PDB file of C-alpha atoms in Angstrom:
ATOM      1  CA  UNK A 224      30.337 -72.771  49.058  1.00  0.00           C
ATOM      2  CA  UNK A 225      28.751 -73.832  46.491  1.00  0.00           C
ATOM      3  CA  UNK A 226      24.773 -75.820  46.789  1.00  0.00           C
ATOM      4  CA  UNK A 227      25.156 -78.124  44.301  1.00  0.00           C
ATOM      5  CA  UNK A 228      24.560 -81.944  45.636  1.00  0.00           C
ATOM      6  CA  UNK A 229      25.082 -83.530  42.515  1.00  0.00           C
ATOM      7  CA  UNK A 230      28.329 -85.228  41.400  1.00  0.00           C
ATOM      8  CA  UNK A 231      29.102 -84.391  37.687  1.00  0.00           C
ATOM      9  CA  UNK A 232      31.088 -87.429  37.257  1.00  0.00           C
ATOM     10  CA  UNK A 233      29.372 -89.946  38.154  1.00  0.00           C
ATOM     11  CA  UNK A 234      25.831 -88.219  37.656  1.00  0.00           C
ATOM     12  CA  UNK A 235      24.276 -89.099  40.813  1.00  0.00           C
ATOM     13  CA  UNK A 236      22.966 -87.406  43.807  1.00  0.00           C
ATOM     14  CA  UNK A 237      25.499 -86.803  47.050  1.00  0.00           C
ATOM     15  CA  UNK A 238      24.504 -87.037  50.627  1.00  0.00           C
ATOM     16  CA  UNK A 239      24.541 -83.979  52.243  1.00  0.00           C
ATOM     17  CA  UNK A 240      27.903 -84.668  53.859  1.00  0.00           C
ATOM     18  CA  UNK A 241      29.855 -86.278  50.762  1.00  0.00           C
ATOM     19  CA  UNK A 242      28.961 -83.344  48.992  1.00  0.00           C
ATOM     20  CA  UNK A 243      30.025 -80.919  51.274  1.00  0.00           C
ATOM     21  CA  UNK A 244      33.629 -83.128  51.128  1.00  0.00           C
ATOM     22  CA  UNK A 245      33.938 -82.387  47.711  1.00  0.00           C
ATOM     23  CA  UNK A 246      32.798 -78.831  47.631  1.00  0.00           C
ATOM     24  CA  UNK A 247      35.633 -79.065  50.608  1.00  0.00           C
ATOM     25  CA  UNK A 248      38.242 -80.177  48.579  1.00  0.00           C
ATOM     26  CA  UNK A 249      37.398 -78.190  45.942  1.00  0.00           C
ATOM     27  CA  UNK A 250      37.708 -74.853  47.807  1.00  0.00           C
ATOM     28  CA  UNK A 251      40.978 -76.303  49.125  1.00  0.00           C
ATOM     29  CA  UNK A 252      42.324 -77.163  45.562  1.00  0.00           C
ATOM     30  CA  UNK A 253      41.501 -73.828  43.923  1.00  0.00           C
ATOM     31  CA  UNK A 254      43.603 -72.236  47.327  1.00  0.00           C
ATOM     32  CA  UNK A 255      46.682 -74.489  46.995  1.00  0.00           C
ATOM     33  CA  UNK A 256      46.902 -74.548  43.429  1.00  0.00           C
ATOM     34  CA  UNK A 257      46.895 -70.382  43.191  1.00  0.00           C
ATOM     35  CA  UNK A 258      49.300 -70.051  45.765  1.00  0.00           C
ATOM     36  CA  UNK A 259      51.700 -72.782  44.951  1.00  0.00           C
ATOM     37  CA  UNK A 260      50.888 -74.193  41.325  1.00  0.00           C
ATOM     38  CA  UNK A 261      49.618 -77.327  40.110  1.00  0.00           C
ATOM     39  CA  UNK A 262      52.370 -79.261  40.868  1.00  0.00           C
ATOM     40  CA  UNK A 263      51.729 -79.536  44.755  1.00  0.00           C
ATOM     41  CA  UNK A 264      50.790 -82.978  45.469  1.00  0.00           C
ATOM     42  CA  UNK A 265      46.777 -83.942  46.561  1.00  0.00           C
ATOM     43  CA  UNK A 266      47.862 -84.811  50.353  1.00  0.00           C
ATOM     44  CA  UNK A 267      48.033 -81.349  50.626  1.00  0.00           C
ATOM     45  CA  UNK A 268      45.107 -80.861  49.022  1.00  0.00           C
ATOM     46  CA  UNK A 269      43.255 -83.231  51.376  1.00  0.00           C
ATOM     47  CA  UNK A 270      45.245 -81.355  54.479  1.00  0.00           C
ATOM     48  CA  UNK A 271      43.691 -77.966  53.723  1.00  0.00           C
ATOM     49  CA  UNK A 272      40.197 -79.218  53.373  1.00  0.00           C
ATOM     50  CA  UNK A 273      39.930 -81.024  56.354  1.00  0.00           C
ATOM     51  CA  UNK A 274      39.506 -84.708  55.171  1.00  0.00           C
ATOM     52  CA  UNK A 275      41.068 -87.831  54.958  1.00  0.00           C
ATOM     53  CA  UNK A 276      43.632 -89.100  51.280  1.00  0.00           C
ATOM     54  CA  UNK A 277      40.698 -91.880  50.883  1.00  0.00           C
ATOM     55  CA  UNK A 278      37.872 -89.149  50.577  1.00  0.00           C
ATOM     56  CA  UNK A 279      39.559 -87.102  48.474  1.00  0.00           C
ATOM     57  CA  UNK A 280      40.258 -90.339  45.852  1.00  0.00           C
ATOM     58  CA  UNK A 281      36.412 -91.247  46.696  1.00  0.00           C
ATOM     59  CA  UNK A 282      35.590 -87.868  45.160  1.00  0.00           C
ATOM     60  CA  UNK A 283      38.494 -87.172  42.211  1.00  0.00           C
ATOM     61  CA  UNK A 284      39.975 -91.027  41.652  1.00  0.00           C
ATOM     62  CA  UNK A 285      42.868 -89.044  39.724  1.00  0.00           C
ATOM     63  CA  UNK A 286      44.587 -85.421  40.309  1.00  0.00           C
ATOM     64  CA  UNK A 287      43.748 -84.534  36.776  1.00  0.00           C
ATOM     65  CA  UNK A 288      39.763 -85.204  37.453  1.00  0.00           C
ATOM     66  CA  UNK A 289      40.187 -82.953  40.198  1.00  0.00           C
ATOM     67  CA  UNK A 290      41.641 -80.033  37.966  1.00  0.00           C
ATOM     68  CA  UNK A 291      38.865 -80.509  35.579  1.00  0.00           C
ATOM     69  CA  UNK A 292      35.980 -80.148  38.125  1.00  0.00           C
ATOM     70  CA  UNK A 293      37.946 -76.997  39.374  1.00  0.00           C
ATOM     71  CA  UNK A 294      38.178 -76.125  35.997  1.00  0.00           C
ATOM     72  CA  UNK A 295      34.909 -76.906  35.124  1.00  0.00           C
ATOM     73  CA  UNK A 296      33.438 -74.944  38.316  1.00  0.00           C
ATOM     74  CA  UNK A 297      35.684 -71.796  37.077  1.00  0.00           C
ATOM     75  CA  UNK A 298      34.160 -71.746  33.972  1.00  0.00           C
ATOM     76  CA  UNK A 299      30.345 -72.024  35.054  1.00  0.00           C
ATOM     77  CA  UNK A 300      31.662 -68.955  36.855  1.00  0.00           C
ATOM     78  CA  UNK A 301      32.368 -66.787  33.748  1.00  0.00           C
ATOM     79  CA  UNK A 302      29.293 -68.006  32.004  1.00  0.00           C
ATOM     80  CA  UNK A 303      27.315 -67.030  34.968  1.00  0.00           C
ATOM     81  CA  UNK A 304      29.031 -63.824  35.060  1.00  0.00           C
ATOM     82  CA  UNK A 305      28.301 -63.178  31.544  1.00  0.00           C
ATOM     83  CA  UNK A 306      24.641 -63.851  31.593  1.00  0.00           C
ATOM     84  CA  UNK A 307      23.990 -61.846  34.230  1.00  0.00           C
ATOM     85  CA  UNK A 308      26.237 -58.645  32.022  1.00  0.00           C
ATOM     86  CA  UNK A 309      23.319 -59.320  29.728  1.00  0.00           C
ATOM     87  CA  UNK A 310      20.807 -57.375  31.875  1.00  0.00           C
ATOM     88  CA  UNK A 311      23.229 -54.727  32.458  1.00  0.00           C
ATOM     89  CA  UNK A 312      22.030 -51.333  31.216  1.00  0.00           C
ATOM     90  CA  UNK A 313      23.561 -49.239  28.893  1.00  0.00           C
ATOM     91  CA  UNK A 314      26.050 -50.917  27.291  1.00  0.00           C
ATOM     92  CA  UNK A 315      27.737 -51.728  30.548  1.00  0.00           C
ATOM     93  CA  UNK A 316      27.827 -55.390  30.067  1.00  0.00           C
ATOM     94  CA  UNK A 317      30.950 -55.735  28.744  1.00  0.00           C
ATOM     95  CA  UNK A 318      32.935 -53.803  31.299  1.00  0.00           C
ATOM     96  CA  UNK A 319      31.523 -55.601  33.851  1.00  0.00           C
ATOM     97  CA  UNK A 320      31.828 -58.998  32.533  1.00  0.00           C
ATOM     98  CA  UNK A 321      35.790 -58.090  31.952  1.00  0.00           C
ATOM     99  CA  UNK A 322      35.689 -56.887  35.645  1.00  0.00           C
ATOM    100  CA  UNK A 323      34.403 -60.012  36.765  1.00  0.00           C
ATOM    101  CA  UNK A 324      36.752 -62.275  34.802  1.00  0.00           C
ATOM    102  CA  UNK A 325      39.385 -60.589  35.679  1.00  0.00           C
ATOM    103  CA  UNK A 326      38.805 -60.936  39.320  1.00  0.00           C
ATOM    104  CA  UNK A 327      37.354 -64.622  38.851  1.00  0.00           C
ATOM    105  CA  UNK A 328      40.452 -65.036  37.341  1.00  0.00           C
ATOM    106  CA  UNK A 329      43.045 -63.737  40.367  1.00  0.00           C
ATOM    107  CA  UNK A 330      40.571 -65.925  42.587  1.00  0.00           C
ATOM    108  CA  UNK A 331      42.357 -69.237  40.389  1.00  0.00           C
ATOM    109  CA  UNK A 332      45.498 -68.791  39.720  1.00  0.00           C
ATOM    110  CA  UNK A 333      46.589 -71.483  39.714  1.00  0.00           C
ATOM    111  CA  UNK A 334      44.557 -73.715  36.971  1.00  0.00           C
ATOM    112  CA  UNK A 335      44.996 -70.521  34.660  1.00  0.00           C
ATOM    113  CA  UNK A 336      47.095 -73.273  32.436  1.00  0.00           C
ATOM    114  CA  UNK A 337      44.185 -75.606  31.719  1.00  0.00           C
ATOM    115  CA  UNK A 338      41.080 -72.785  31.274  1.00  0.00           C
ATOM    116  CA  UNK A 339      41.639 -73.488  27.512  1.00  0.00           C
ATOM    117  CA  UNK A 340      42.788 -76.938  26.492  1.00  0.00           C
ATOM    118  CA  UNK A 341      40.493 -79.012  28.655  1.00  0.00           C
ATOM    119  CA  UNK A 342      38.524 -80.801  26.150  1.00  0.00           C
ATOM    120  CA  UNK A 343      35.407 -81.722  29.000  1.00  0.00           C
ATOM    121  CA  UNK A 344      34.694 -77.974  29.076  1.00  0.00           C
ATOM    122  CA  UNK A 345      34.408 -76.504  25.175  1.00  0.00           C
ATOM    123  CA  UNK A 346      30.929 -76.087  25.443  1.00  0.00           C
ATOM    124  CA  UNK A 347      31.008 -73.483  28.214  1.00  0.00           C
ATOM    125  CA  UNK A 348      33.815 -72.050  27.026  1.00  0.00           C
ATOM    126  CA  UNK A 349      32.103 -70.935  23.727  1.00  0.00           C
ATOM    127  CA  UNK A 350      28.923 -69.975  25.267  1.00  0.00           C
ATOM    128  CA  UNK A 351      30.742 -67.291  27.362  1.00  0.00           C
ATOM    129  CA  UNK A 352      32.911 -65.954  24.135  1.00  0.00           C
ATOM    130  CA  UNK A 353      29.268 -65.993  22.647  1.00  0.00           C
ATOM    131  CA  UNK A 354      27.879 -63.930  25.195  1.00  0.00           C
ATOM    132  CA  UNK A 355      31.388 -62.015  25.492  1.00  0.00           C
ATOM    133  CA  UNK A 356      30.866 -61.073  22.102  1.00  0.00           C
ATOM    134  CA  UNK A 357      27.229 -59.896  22.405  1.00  0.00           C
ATOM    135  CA  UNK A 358      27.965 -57.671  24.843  1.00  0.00           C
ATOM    136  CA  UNK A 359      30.744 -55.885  22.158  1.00  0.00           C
ATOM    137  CA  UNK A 360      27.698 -55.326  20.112  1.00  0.00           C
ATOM    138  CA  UNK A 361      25.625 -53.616  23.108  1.00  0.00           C
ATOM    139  CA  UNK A 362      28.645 -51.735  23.917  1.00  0.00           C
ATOM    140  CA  UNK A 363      29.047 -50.343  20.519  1.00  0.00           C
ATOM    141  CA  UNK A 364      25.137 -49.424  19.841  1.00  0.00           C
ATOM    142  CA  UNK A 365      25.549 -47.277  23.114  1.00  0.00           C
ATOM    143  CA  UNK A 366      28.673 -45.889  22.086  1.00  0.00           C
ATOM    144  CA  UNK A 367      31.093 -47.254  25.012  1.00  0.00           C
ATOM    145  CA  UNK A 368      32.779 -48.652  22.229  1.00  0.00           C
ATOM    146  CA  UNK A 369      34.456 -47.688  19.372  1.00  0.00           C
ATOM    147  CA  UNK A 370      33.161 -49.322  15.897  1.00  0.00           C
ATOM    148  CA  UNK A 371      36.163 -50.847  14.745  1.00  0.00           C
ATOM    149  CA  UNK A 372      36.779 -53.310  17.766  1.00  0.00           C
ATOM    150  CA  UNK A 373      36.613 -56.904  17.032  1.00  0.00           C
ATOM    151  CA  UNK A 374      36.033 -60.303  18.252  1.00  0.00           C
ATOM    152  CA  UNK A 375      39.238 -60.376  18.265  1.00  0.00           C
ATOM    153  CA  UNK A 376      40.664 -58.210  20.469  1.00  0.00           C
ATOM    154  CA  UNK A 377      38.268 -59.141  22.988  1.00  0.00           C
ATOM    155  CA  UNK A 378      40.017 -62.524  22.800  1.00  0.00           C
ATOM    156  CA  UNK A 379      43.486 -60.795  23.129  1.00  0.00           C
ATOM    157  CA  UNK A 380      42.249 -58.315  26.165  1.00  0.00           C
ATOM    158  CA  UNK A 381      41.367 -61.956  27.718  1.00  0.00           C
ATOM    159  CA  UNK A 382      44.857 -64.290  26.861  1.00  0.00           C
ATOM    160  CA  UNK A 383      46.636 -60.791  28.043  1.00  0.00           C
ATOM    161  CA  UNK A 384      44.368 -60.158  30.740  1.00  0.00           C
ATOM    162  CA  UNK A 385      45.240 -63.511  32.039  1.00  0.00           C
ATOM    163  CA  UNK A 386      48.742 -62.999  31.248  1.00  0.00           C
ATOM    164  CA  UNK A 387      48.810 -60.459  33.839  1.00  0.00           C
ATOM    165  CA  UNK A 388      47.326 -62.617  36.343  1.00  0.00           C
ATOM    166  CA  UNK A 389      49.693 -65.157  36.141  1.00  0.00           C
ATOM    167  CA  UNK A 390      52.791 -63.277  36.302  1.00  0.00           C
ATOM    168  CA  UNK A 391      51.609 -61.748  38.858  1.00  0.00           C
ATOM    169  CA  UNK A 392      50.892 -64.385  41.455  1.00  0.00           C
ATOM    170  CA  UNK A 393      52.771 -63.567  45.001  1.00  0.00           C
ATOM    171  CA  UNK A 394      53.188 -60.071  43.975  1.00  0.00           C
ATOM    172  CA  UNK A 395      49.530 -58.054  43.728  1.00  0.00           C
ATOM    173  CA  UNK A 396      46.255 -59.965  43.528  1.00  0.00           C
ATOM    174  CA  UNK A 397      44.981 -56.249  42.130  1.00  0.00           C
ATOM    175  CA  UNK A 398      47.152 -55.234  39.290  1.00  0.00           C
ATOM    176  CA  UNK A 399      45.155 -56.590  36.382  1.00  0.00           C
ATOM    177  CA  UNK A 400      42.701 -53.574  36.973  1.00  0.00           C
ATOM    178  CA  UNK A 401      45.474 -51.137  36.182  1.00  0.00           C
ATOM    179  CA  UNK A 402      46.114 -52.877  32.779  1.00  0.00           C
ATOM    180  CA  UNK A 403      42.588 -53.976  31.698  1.00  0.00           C
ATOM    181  CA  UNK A 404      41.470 -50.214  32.770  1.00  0.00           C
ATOM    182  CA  UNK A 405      44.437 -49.304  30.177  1.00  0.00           C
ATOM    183  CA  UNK A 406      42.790 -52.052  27.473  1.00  0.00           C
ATOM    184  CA  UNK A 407      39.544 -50.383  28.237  1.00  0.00           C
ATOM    185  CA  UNK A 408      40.485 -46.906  27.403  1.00  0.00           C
ATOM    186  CA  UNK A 409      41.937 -47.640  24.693  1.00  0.00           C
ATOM    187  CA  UNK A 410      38.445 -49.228  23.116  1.00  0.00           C
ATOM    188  CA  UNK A 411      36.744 -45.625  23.710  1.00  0.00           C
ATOM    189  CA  UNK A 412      35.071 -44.086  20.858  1.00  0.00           C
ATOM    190  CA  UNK A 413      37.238 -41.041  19.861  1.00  0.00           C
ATOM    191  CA  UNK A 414      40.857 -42.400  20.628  1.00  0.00           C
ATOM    192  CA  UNK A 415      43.238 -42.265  18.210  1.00  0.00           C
ATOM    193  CA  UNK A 416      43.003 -44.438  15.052  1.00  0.00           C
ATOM    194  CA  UNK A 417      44.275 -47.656  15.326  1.00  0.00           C
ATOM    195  CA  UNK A 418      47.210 -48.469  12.102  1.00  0.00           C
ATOM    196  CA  UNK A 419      46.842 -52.343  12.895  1.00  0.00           C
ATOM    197  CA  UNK A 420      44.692 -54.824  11.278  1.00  0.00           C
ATOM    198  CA  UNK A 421      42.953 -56.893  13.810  1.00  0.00           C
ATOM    199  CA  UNK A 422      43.330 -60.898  14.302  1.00  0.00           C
ATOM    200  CA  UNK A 423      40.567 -62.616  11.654  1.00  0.00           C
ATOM    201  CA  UNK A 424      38.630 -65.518  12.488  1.00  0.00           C
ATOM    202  CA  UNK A 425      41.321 -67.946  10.782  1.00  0.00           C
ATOM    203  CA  UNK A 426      44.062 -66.491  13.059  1.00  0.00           C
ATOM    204  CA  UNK A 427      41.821 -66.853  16.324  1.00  0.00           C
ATOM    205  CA  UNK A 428      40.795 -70.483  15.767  1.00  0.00           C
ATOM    206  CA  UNK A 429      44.879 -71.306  15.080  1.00  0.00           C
ATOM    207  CA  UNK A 430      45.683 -69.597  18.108  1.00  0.00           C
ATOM    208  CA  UNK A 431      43.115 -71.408  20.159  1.00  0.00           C
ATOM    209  CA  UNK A 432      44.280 -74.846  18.501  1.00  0.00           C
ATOM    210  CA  UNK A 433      47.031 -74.620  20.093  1.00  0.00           C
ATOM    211  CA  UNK A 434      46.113 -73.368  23.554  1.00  0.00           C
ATOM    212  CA  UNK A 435      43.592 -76.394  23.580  1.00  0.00           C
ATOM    213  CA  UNK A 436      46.479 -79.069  22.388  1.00  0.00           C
ATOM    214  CA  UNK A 437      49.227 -77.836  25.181  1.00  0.00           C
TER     215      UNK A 437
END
């Protein structure tokens, strides 16, 4: 459970028990919304975590606030994740950073739908493809990596990575490993030459236009 007595909203400080609440219901949201989608209604929400409809709307006045904490909380996640990768030696950041997201992102199934077009959360999201794509360059000095990967295909081992996850759900909470181990192997230095073109930067931000607009 998360520390953090502050409310983001509203920018104040929590008493000890309000805050726990919401950490309560947002433990409980991130559960029922990975095993059963983001359709399932907030009573439910405020059944798993213990508290009463009235603190739940004290905390999140609308279901979609709620998402975009959860969201929000995901994605502070992955940028921790990625800062620590920094201090990782060797080259070794980037494997684990894809490692983590990968399992940060079989932990959340279900807001896997909003990680990209919620508008309250750009910033983070661009610090960790910052940092994401620092870590490429690490990998590559110490040869983990071959040259010619891109930004790019980071980008695409993510959007497929989290493919995986989704289609997943109720199945195996594990098989993203197999694939993203695949995805990794393939990124070597000495596999075979790759007869593709990657994605440019023009193709990326289209792509991502239209993840953020859906």
């Amino acid at each position: 459970m998360r520390s953090d007595m502050s409310d983001p909203a509203g920018g104040k400080v929590l008493r000890r028990d309000a805050a726990e609440n919401r950490q309560r219901l947002l433990d409980a949201a991130a559960t029922v919304f990975s095993a059963r989608g983001l359709d399932v209604g907030v009573d439910e929400i405020a059944r798993v975590a213990g508290v009463g409809i009235g603190t739940l709307y004290r905390r999140f006045p609308t279901k979609d606030a709620l998402i975009s904490e959860l969201v929000r909380q995901v994605l502070e996640d992955f940028l921790a994740l990625a800062h620590e990768a920094l201090s990782a030696p060797e080259g070794e950041g980037l494997e684990q950073v894809l490692y983590g997201s990968g399992a940060i992102l079989a932990s959340n199934r279900g807001c896997l739908s909003r990680m990209w077009n919620d508008d309250q959360t750009t910033v983070l999201r661009n610090e960790y493809r910052r940092i994401l794509f620092e870590l490429l360059t690490g990998a590559k000095q110490h040869g983990r990596i071959r040259e010619d990967a891109t930004d790019a295909d980071l980008d695409l081992i993510f959007w497929s990575l989290r493919g995986v996850v989704a289609t997943t759900r109720g199945v195996t909470d594990t098989g993203w490993r197999r694939i993203l181990a695949v995805m990794i192997a393939g990124l070597r230095p000495g596999a075979d030459d790759l007869d593709a073109a990657p994605m440019n930067a023009e193709h990326v931000a289209h792509i991502m236009d239209n993840l953020w607009s859906r």
